Each structure stands twice: as structure tokens, then as C-alpha cells.
Coordinates of C-alpha atoms and ligand atoms in Angstrom, one line a residue:
X24 CA -15.6 18.0 0.6
X25 CA -12.7 18.1 3.0
X26 CA -10.7 14.9 3.3
X27 CA -8.1 13.8 5.8
X28 CA -5.6 11.6 4.1
X29 CA -3.4 9.9 6.6
X30 CA -0.1 8.4 5.4
X31 CA -0.2 10.7 2.4
X32 CA 3.6 11.1 2.2
X33 CA 3.9 7.4 1.4
X34 CA 3.4 5.5 -1.8
X35 CA -0.4 5.0 -2.3
X36 CA -1.4 8.0 -0.2
X37 CA 0.6 10.4 -2.3
X38 CA -0.7 9.0 -5.5
X39 CA -4.2 9.3 -4.1
X40 CA -3.7 13.0 -3.2
X41 CA -2.4 13.7 -6.8
X42 CA -5.4 11.8 -8.2
X43 CA -8.0 13.7 -6.2
X44 CA -6.5 17.2 -6.6
X45 CA -6.3 16.6 -10.3
X46 CA -9.8 15.3 -10.6
X47 CA -11.8 17.7 -8.4
X48 CA -11.6 21.4 -7.9
X49 CA -13.8 21.4 -4.8
X50 CA -11.9 18.8 -2.8
X51 CA -9.8 20.0 0.1
X52 CA -7.1 17.6 1.4
X53 CA -5.3 17.7 4.7
X54 CA -2.5 15.1 4.7
X55 CA -1.5 13.8 8.1
X56 CA 1.8 11.9 8.1
X57 CA 4.4 11.1 10.8
X58 CA 7.1 11.0 8.2
X59 CA 8.6 7.7 9.2
X60 CA 11.4 6.2 7.1
X61 CA 8.6 5.4 4.5
X62 CA 7.2 9.0 4.3
X63 CA 8.9 11.6 2.2
X64 CA 7.8 15.2 2.1
X65 CA 9.6 15.8 -1.2
X66 CA 7.1 13.4 -2.8
X67 CA 4.4 16.0 -2.1
X68 CA 6.3 18.9 -3.6
X69 CA 4.1 18.9 -6.8
X70 CA 1.1 19.9 -4.7
X71 CA 2.7 21.9 -1.9
X72 CA 1.6 25.2 -3.3
X73 CA -2.0 24.0 -4.2
X74 CA -4.5 26.0 -2.2
X75 CA -6.7 22.9 -1.7
X76 CA -3.8 21.1 0.1
X77 CA -2.3 21.2 3.5
X78 CA 0.3 19.0 5.1
X79 CA 0.5 18.3 8.9
X80 CA 3.2 16.3 10.4
X81 CA 1.6 14.2 13.2
X82 CA 1.3 10.7 14.5
X83 CA -2.1 9.1 14.2
X84 CA -1.5 7.4 17.6
X85 CA -1.3 10.9 19.2
X86 CA -4.8 11.3 20.5
X87 CA -4.4 14.9 21.6
X88 CA -2.9 16.0 18.3
X89 CA -5.7 14.1 16.3
X90 CA -8.5 15.6 18.4
X91 CA -7.2 19.1 18.0
X92 CA -6.8 18.7 14.2
X93 CA -10.3 17.3 13.9
X94 CA -11.7 20.1 16.0
X95 CA -10.0 22.8 13.9
X96 CA -10.4 21.3 10.4
X97 CA -13.7 19.3 10.8
X98 CA -13.1 16.8 7.9
X99 CA -16.1 15.3 6.1
X100 CA -14.2 12.1 5.3
X101 CA -11.1 10.4 6.8
X102 CA -9.1 7.9 4.7
X103 CA -6.6 6.0 6.6
X104 CA -3.6 5.0 4.5
X105 CA -1.1 5.5 7.4
X106 CA 0.5 2.2 8.4
X107 CA 3.7 0.3 8.8
X108 CA 3.6 -1.7 5.6
X109 CA 6.6 -4.0 5.0
X110 CA 6.1 -7.7 5.9
X111 CA 9.9 -8.3 6.4
X112 CA 10.1 -5.4 8.9
X113 CA 7.1 -6.7 10.7
X114 CA 8.8 -10.1 11.1
X115 CA 11.8 -8.3 12.5
X116 CA 10.0 -5.9 14.9
X117 CA 6.2 -6.4 15.3
X118 CA 5.6 -3.7 18.0
X119 CA 5.4 -0.6 15.9
X120 CA 3.0 -2.5 13.5
X121 CA 0.6 -3.2 16.4
X122 CA 0.8 0.4 17.6
X123 CA 0.3 2.3 14.3
X124 CA -1.9 -0.2 12.5
X125 CA -4.2 -1.1 15.3
X126 CA -4.1 1.7 18.0
X127 CA -3.6 4.4 15.4
X128 CA -6.7 3.3 13.6
X129 CA -8.7 3.3 16.9
X130 CA -7.6 6.8 17.7
X131 CA -8.8 8.0 14.3
X132 CA -12.1 6.3 14.7
X133 CA -12.6 7.8 18.2
X134 CA -11.9 11.2 16.7
X135 CA -14.4 10.6 13.9
X136 CA -17.1 9.7 16.5
X137 CA -16.3 12.7 18.7
X138 CA -16.4 15.2 15.8
X139 CA -19.2 13.7 13.7
X140 CA -17.1 12.7 10.6
X141 CA -19.4 11.4 7.9
X142 CA -17.2 8.6 6.7
X143 CA -14.1 6.7 7.9
X144 CA -12.5 4.6 5.2
X145 CA -9.9 2.0 6.2
X146 CA -7.4 1.1 3.5
X147 CA -6.7 -2.6 4.0
X148 CA -5.0 -5.4 2.2
X149 CA -5.7 -8.8 0.6
X150 CA -3.1 -10.1 3.0
X151 CA -5.7 -10.3 5.7
X152 CA -7.1 -13.4 4.0
X153 CA -3.8 -15.3 4.3
X154 CA -2.8 -17.2 1.2
X155 CA -4.1 -19.6 -1.4
X156 CA -2.4 -22.7 -2.8
X157 CA -0.3 -22.5 -5.9
X158 CA -2.1 -25.4 -7.6
X159 CA -5.7 -24.2 -7.3
X160 CA -6.0 -21.3 -9.7
X161 CA -9.8 -21.6 -9.4
X162 CA -9.7 -20.2 -5.8
X163 CA -9.9 -16.5 -5.2
X164 CA -10.4 -14.2 -2.2
X165 CA -13.9 -12.9 -1.9
X166 CA -15.1 -10.5 0.8
X167 CA -16.5 -13.6 2.6
X168 CA -13.2 -15.5 2.7
X169 CA -12.3 -15.9 6.5
X170 CA -9.5 -13.8 7.8
X171 CA -6.5 -16.0 8.4
X172 CA -3.2 -14.1 8.7
X173 CA 0.4 -15.1 8.3
X174 CA 2.6 -12.2 9.3
X175 CA 2.6 -9.6 12.1
X176 CA 1.8 -7.0 9.3
X177 CA -1.3 -8.9 8.0
X178 CA -2.3 -9.7 11.6
X179 CA -2.2 -6.0 12.5
X180 CA -4.2 -5.0 9.4
X181 CA -6.8 -7.7 10.1
X182 CA -7.2 -6.5 13.7
X183 CA -7.8 -2.9 12.4
X184 CA -10.5 -4.2 10.0
X185 CA -12.3 -6.1 12.7
X186 CA -12.1 -3.0 15.0
X187 CA -13.6 -0.8 12.2
X188 CA -16.5 -3.2 11.7
X189 CA -17.0 -3.3 15.5
X190 CA -17.1 0.5 15.6
X191 CA -19.8 0.4 12.8
X192 CA -21.9 -2.1 14.7
X193 CA -21.5 -0.7 18.2
X194 CA -21.2 3.1 17.7
X195 CA -22.8 3.4 14.2
X196 CA -19.6 5.0 12.9
X197 CA -20.0 5.1 9.0
X198 CA -17.0 3.0 8.1
X199 CA -16.0 1.3 4.8
X200 CA -13.0 -1.0 4.2
X201 CA -11.1 -1.8 1.0
X202 CA -8.8 -4.8 0.6
X203 CA -6.5 -4.3 -2.3
X204 CA -3.9 -6.6 -3.9
X205 CA -0.2 -5.6 -4.4
X206 CA 0.2 -2.1 -5.9
X207 CA 3.0 -0.9 -8.1
X208 CA 3.8 2.5 -9.6
X209 CA 5.7 5.8 -9.0
X210 CA 6.9 6.7 -5.5
X211 CA 7.0 3.2 -4.0
X212 CA 9.6 2.8 -1.4
X213 CA 12.5 0.7 -2.7
X214 CA 12.2 -2.0 0.0
X215 CA 9.2 -3.5 -1.9
X216 CA 9.8 -6.1 -4.7
X217 CA 9.4 -4.0 -7.9
X218 CA 11.3 -0.8 -6.9
X219 CA 13.9 -2.8 -5.1
X220 CA 14.6 -4.9 -8.2
X221 CA 14.6 -1.8 -10.5
X222 CA 17.1 0.1 -8.2
X223 CA 19.4 -3.0 -7.8
X224 CA 19.3 -3.8 -11.5
X225 CA 20.2 -0.2 -12.4
X226 CA 23.1 -0.4 -10.0
X227 CA 24.1 -3.9 -11.3
X228 CA 23.6 -5.3 -7.8
X229 CA 22.3 -8.9 -7.1
X230 CA 18.5 -9.3 -7.4
X231 CA 17.5 -11.2 -4.2
X232 CA 14.6 -13.5 -5.0
X233 CA 13.2 -15.3 -1.9
X234 CA 13.0 -19.1 -2.1
X235 CA 12.4 -20.3 -5.7
X236 CA 10.5 -17.2 -6.8
X237 CA 7.3 -19.2 -7.3
X238 CA 5.1 -17.1 -5.0
X239 CA 2.3 -15.3 -6.8
X240 CA 1.0 -11.8 -6.2
X241 CA -2.0 -10.1 -8.0
X242 CA -0.5 -6.8 -9.2
X243 CA -2.5 -3.5 -9.6
X244 CA -1.3 -0.2 -10.9
X245 CA -1.6 2.3 -8.1
X246 CA -3.9 4.8 -10.0
X247 CA -6.5 2.0 -10.4
X248 CA -6.4 1.6 -6.6
X249 CA -6.9 5.3 -6.1
X250 CA -9.9 5.4 -8.4
X251 CA -11.5 2.5 -6.5
X252 CA -11.0 4.3 -3.1
X253 CA -12.6 7.5 -4.6
X254 CA -15.6 5.5 -5.8
X255 CA -16.0 3.7 -2.5
X256 CA -16.0 6.9 -0.4
X257 CA -18.6 8.5 -2.8
X258 CA -20.8 5.6 -3.7
X259 CA -19.9 2.6 -1.6
X260 CA -22.1 1.4 1.2
X261 CA -21.2 1.9 4.9
X262 CA -20.4 -1.2 6.9
X263 CA -19.1 -3.0 3.8
X264 CA -15.8 -4.4 2.7
X265 CA -14.8 -4.1 -1.0
X266 CA -12.0 -6.2 -2.5
X267 CA -9.9 -4.5 -5.2
X268 CA -7.7 -6.4 -7.6
X269 CA -6.8 -6.7 -11.2
X270 CA -6.9 -10.4 -12.1
X271 CA -3.2 -10.0 -12.8
X272 CA -1.4 -12.9 -11.0
X273 CA 2.3 -13.2 -11.6
X274 CA 5.1 -15.2 -10.1
X275 CA 7.9 -13.2 -8.5
X276 CA 10.5 -14.7 -10.7
X277 CA 8.6 -13.7 -13.8
X278 CA 8.4 -10.1 -12.6
X279 CA 12.2 -10.0 -11.9
X280 CA 13.0 -11.4 -15.3
X281 CA 10.7 -8.9 -17.0
X282 CA 12.5 -6.0 -15.2
X283 CA 15.9 -7.4 -16.3
X284 CA 14.6 -7.6 -19.9
X285 CA 13.1 -4.1 -19.9
X286 CA 16.3 -2.6 -18.4
X287 CA 18.6 -4.6 -20.8
X288 CA 20.3 -6.4 -17.8
X289 CA 21.4 -10.0 -17.8
X290 CA 19.6 -12.6 -15.7
X291 CA 22.9 -13.5 -14.0
X292 CA 22.1 -10.7 -11.6
X293 CA 19.2 -12.9 -10.2
X294 CA 20.2 -14.5 -6.9
X295 CA 17.9 -17.0 -5.1
X296 CA 18.2 -16.3 -1.3
X297 CA 16.7 -18.0 1.8
X298 CA 12.9 -17.6 2.0
X299 CA 10.8 -15.2 4.1
X300 CA 9.5 -16.8 7.3
X301 CA 5.8 -17.7 6.9
X302 CA 5.9 -16.6 3.2
X303 CA 2.4 -16.5 1.7
X304 CA 2.2 -18.6 -1.4
X305 CA -0.4 -16.9 -3.5
X306 CA -2.8 -13.9 -3.4
X307 CA -5.7 -13.5 -5.8
X308 CA -8.6 -11.2 -5.6
X309 CA -12.2 -11.7 -6.8
X310 CA -13.3 -8.1 -7.6
X311 CA -16.9 -9.0 -8.6
X312 CA -18.5 -6.9 -5.8
X313 CA -16.8 -3.6 -6.6
X314 CA -17.4 -4.2 -10.3
X315 CA -21.1 -5.0 -10.0
X316 CA -21.9 -2.4 -7.3
X317 CA -19.7 0.5 -8.3
X318 CA -18.7 -0.3 -11.9
X319 CA -15.0 -0.4 -11.1
X320 CA -12.5 -2.2 -13.4
X321 CA -8.8 -1.9 -13.6
X322 CA -7.7 0.3 -16.5
X323 CA -3.9 -0.2 -16.7
X324 CA -2.7 -3.4 -18.2
X325 CA 0.4 -4.8 -16.4
X326 CA 2.6 -4.5 -19.5
X327 CA 1.9 -0.8 -19.8
X328 CA 1.9 -0.2 -16.0
X329 CA 5.3 -1.8 -15.5
X330 CA 6.8 0.2 -18.4
X331 CA 5.4 3.5 -17.0
X332 CA 6.8 2.5 -13.6
X333 CA 10.3 1.7 -14.9
X334 CA 10.3 4.9 -16.9
X335 CA 9.4 6.9 -13.7
X336 CA 12.3 5.3 -11.7
X337 CA 14.6 6.1 -14.6
X338 CA 13.5 9.7 -14.8
X339 CA 13.4 10.2 -11.0
X340 CA 16.7 8.7 -9.9
X341 CA 17.2 11.5 -7.5
X342 CA 14.1 10.5 -5.5
X343 CA 15.2 6.9 -4.9
X344 CA 19.0 7.5 -4.8
X345 CA 18.5 9.9 -1.9
X346 CA 16.6 7.2 -0.1
X347 CA 19.0 4.3 -0.8
X348 CA 22.0 6.4 0.2
X349 CA 20.6 7.1 3.7
X350 CA 19.6 4.8 6.6
X351 CA 18.3 2.4 4.0
X352 CA 21.9 1.1 3.7
X353 CA 21.9 -0.3 7.2
X354 CA 18.4 -1.7 6.7
X355 CA 19.6 -3.5 3.5
X356 CA 22.7 -4.9 5.3
X357 CA 20.6 -6.1 8.2
X358 CA 17.9 -7.7 6.0
X359 CA 20.0 -9.1 3.1
X360 CA 23.5 -9.3 4.6
X361 CA 22.8 -12.6 6.4
X362 CA 20.5 -14.2 3.8
X363 CA 21.9 -17.4 2.6
X364 CA 22.4 -17.5 -1.2
X365 CA 20.7 -20.7 -2.5
X366 CA 21.8 -20.4 -6.1
Ligands
NAD23 P1 4.0 3.3 2.7 O1 4.8 2.5 3.7 O2 4.6 3.7 1.4 O3 3.5 4.6 3.4 C1 3.0 4.6 4.7 C2 2.9 6.1 5.1 O4 2.3 6.1 6.4 C3 4.3 6.8 5.2 O5 4.2 8.1 4.6 C4 4.5 6.9 6.7 O6 5.3 8.0 7.1 C5 3.1 7.0 7.2 N1 2.9 6.6 8.7 C6 3.4 5.5 9.2 N2 3.1 5.5 10.5 C7 2.4 6.6 10.8 C8 1.8 7.1 12.0 N3 1.9 6.5 13.1 N4 1.2 8.3 11.9 C9 1.1 9.0 10.7 N5 1.7 8.5 9.6 C10 2.3 7.3 9.6 O7 2.7 2.4 2.5 P2 1.8 2.2 1.2 O8 2.3 1.1 0.4 O9 1.5 3.5 0.6 O10 0.4 1.7 1.8 C11 -0.6 2.6 2.2 C12 -1.8 1.7 2.8 O11 -2.2 0.8 1.8 C13 -1.4 0.9 4.0 O12 -2.4 1.0 4.9 C14 -1.2 -0.5 3.5 O13 -1.5 -1.5 4.4 C15 -2.3 -0.5 2.4 N6 -2.0 -1.4 1.2 C16 -0.8 -1.4 0.6 C17 -0.6 -2.2 -0.5 C18 0.7 -2.1 -1.3 O14 0.9 -2.9 -2.2 N7 1.6 -1.2 -1.1 C19 -1.6 -3.1 -0.9 C20 -2.8 -3.1 -0.2 C21 -3.0 -2.3 0.8
TYD24 P1 6.7 -7.3 -1.2 O1 6.9 -6.2 -2.2 O2 7.4 -7.1 0.1 O3 5.1 -7.3 -0.9 P2 4.2 -8.4 -0.1 O4 5.1 -9.3 0.7 O5 3.5 -7.5 0.9 O6 3.4 -9.1 -1.1 O7 7.0 -8.7 -1.8 C1 6.3 -9.2 -2.9 C2 6.8 -10.6 -3.2 O8 8.2 -10.5 -3.5 C3 6.7 -11.5 -2.0 O9 6.4 -12.8 -2.4 C4 8.2 -11.5 -1.4 C5 9.0 -11.3 -2.7 N1 10.3 -10.6 -2.5 C6 11.5 -11.1 -2.9 O10 11.5 -12.3 -3.5 N2 12.7 -10.5 -2.7 C7 12.7 -9.3 -2.1 O11 13.8 -8.7 -1.9 C8 11.4 -8.7 -1.7 C9 11.4 -7.3 -1.0 C10 10.3 -9.4 -1.9

């Protein structure tokens, strides 16, 4: 099987490539990545010599480049991880989110139709459902929950989902969609909550918690997500959406406290800062469908996954220190420099 993995130099895409090359001897992967600020070619160095792997630097919005790649490589399956992914950046500059996340997805699907690709899988997010109240733990997102987005990021991801379902109905393109909860694990860019707090804590810098830190996310270890996507492309039904989540809801503040504890840092580093605009309160996935249809269940408990993740960041300081010493510094200043400290 030949798979195009877009966005494979980013967090989840790279973990997916490692997972697949490790699991299957007969799986060929072509990674297509534009190498934006979030893509890092050094992440893929463990597989760069693997004969079943090829890297191509290209933009999924570039129709000509995509058509020529599809023509020469003839993939059986396309898995679209490529996206602009950070909510705070989407609030600051939505344009690139609309371009990559919506138009880029459409270009890939057009290429799939033109070259007869047998499956297009869209990697989506639970954020397309909007949020749930904090005081209703009985409510969970199912695949039937209406789309109701809060940020330009989630709006762009929901648009791509709708477009994928429209291509299924109108052109018969064999699509599938997965909507996963928040991932954590190795190689996550240090703009996201968990790696940002680990990096700041290790550097004894303030840990900026938005608002009161009461917002809840449903955390899943990245390898569990990769296993779910593999199952869906092999055994999942076309035209269907599958929610992926681990029944592991945690408040942001509890995660930050846990990171302090694991790293032996004092909680005085925690700083409450002004809240994110439109900040979603709670995400929580009901994974019944993927469990009953495909037998998927998360395998990594949060207490083990967070330890493995912290250990990885401790052992791979070079990877993230290179990132945070570059253009990330001006990003950090812009995003956090003006945030009001509440307490
Ligand atoms: P990431 O930001 O770490 O990586 C994104 C990758 O896409 C980068 O390598 C970047 O260079 C590449 N890219 C961006 N624009 C591109 C373009 N125009 N053409 C080609 N490549 C481009 O993201 P991630 O956290 O690995 O997320 C991967 C996918 O999973 C995204 O679609 C995201 O919406 C979805 N998702 C993420 C999470 C999460 O918690 N991180 C949860 C659910 C779903
Ligand atoms: P994030 O990792 O950006 O993922 P998402 O917003 O897509 O869920 O943020 C996770 C949660 O952590 C979210 O509620 C916002 C909060 N957060 C902070 O409190 N401080 C921070 O510096 C960051 C990046 C996030």
C-alpha cells in the first residue's frame, strides 16, 4: 500500500509515519509537507534512510505540484494531517487557516478524484463541535452532535469536513473523517499547552495559564490516535465520521500543576493571564462508534503518557531548544508579552 501523508513533518503526522513504518513492511509512505514554522525535517531523521519512505517539500494548496506528484506516485491512500493548527494564531491571523485547511483539502480531494485514489482520509478535530458546559459532565460529543465552531481554526476544520462529505456525496470520492480530542506526546510544537509548560518550567519561566485554568480538554496519547487512523483507513466505512477520544478529561490548571510536580518545580511559576478570546470551555468525546465498529480503545493511561512525554522532552532538549531559540521568540513576545497578568 502506498500512502501520501501530508503534514508529516509536524507532531501527529510524524508520529503516524513512525508508527506505520514500524508496524508494516509493505507500506510505502510519501510525506508531503510545506515545512511551515510547525514542520521540522529533523523530526523525520529516524526514517530518512528507510527505503519505504520519501519526503517531498510541497504546499498542499499548489494544485500543479499536487497533480504532478499524484501522477508520478499514484498513491492508494491519502491521509491529510497538513493544517495550520494553533487556535491562538488563528485568532491573530485567520487567512492562512482558510487557505491551507479548506482550499488545501479541496486541492487534495480534486487530485484524488483525477488520479483514482482509493481512500481520502481527513484528520479533523473535536473542536468542530464547539464546546460543552463545565457543569454537565453527562454531555459528550457524538458524531451526530451539530457542528458549532468557536475559533477561525475550528471554523476552517469544520469547513473542510463538510467539503469532504460533499465530495463523497457528489463525486463518490471514498472519504473518511476522524475527529480526535487533544493529543500529547513527543515532537509536539512548544506553542501548545503541554510542551509549552514543560519547556517554560525547565527554563524556570512563568507558566501562563489562560483565565482561571478551569477549561477542560480530553487528552489522548498520540500513538493511540495513530492506531485509530490506521484502523479507519483499513477497516472504517467510507462516508463516515469517527470520533477518537480517551475519556480523559482534565482541567488545564491540573495539567500544569502535574507538570510542575513531575519536574520538581514550585507552583509559584504558575501565572494566570488574560483569557483566550472565545475560549472553549470543555471538550469531551464519546468514542462508542469507533470502539464498537473497529474495536479501538485507548491503550496509554494519562499518568504513563505524561511521564513518557516529559521524559522525551528532557532527553530531546536539542529538538525544542533549537525551536524556541529561533523565530519562536518573537511569536512568544507577541502572544504573551501583552497578556495581562491576573494573579
Ligand atoms: P502541527 O501544527 O504540529 O503540524 C502541521 C504540519 O502541517 C506541519 O508539519 C506543517 O509544516 C504542515 N503544513 C502546514 N501547512 C501546510 C501546507 N499548506 N502544505 C503542506 N504542509 C503544510 O499539527 P498537528 O498537531 O500534528 O496536527 C495534525 C492534524 O491533526 C491537523 O489537521 C489538526 O487539525 C489535527 N488534530 C490535531 C490535534 C492536536 O491535539 N494536535 C487534535 C485533533 C486533530
Ligand atoms: P492548546 O494546546 O492550544 O490546544 P486547544 O486550544 O486546541 O485545545 O490549549 C489547550 C488548553 O490550554 C486550552 O484551554 C488553552 C490553554 N492554554 C493555556 O492556558 N495557556 C497557554 O499558554 C496555552 C498555549 C494554552
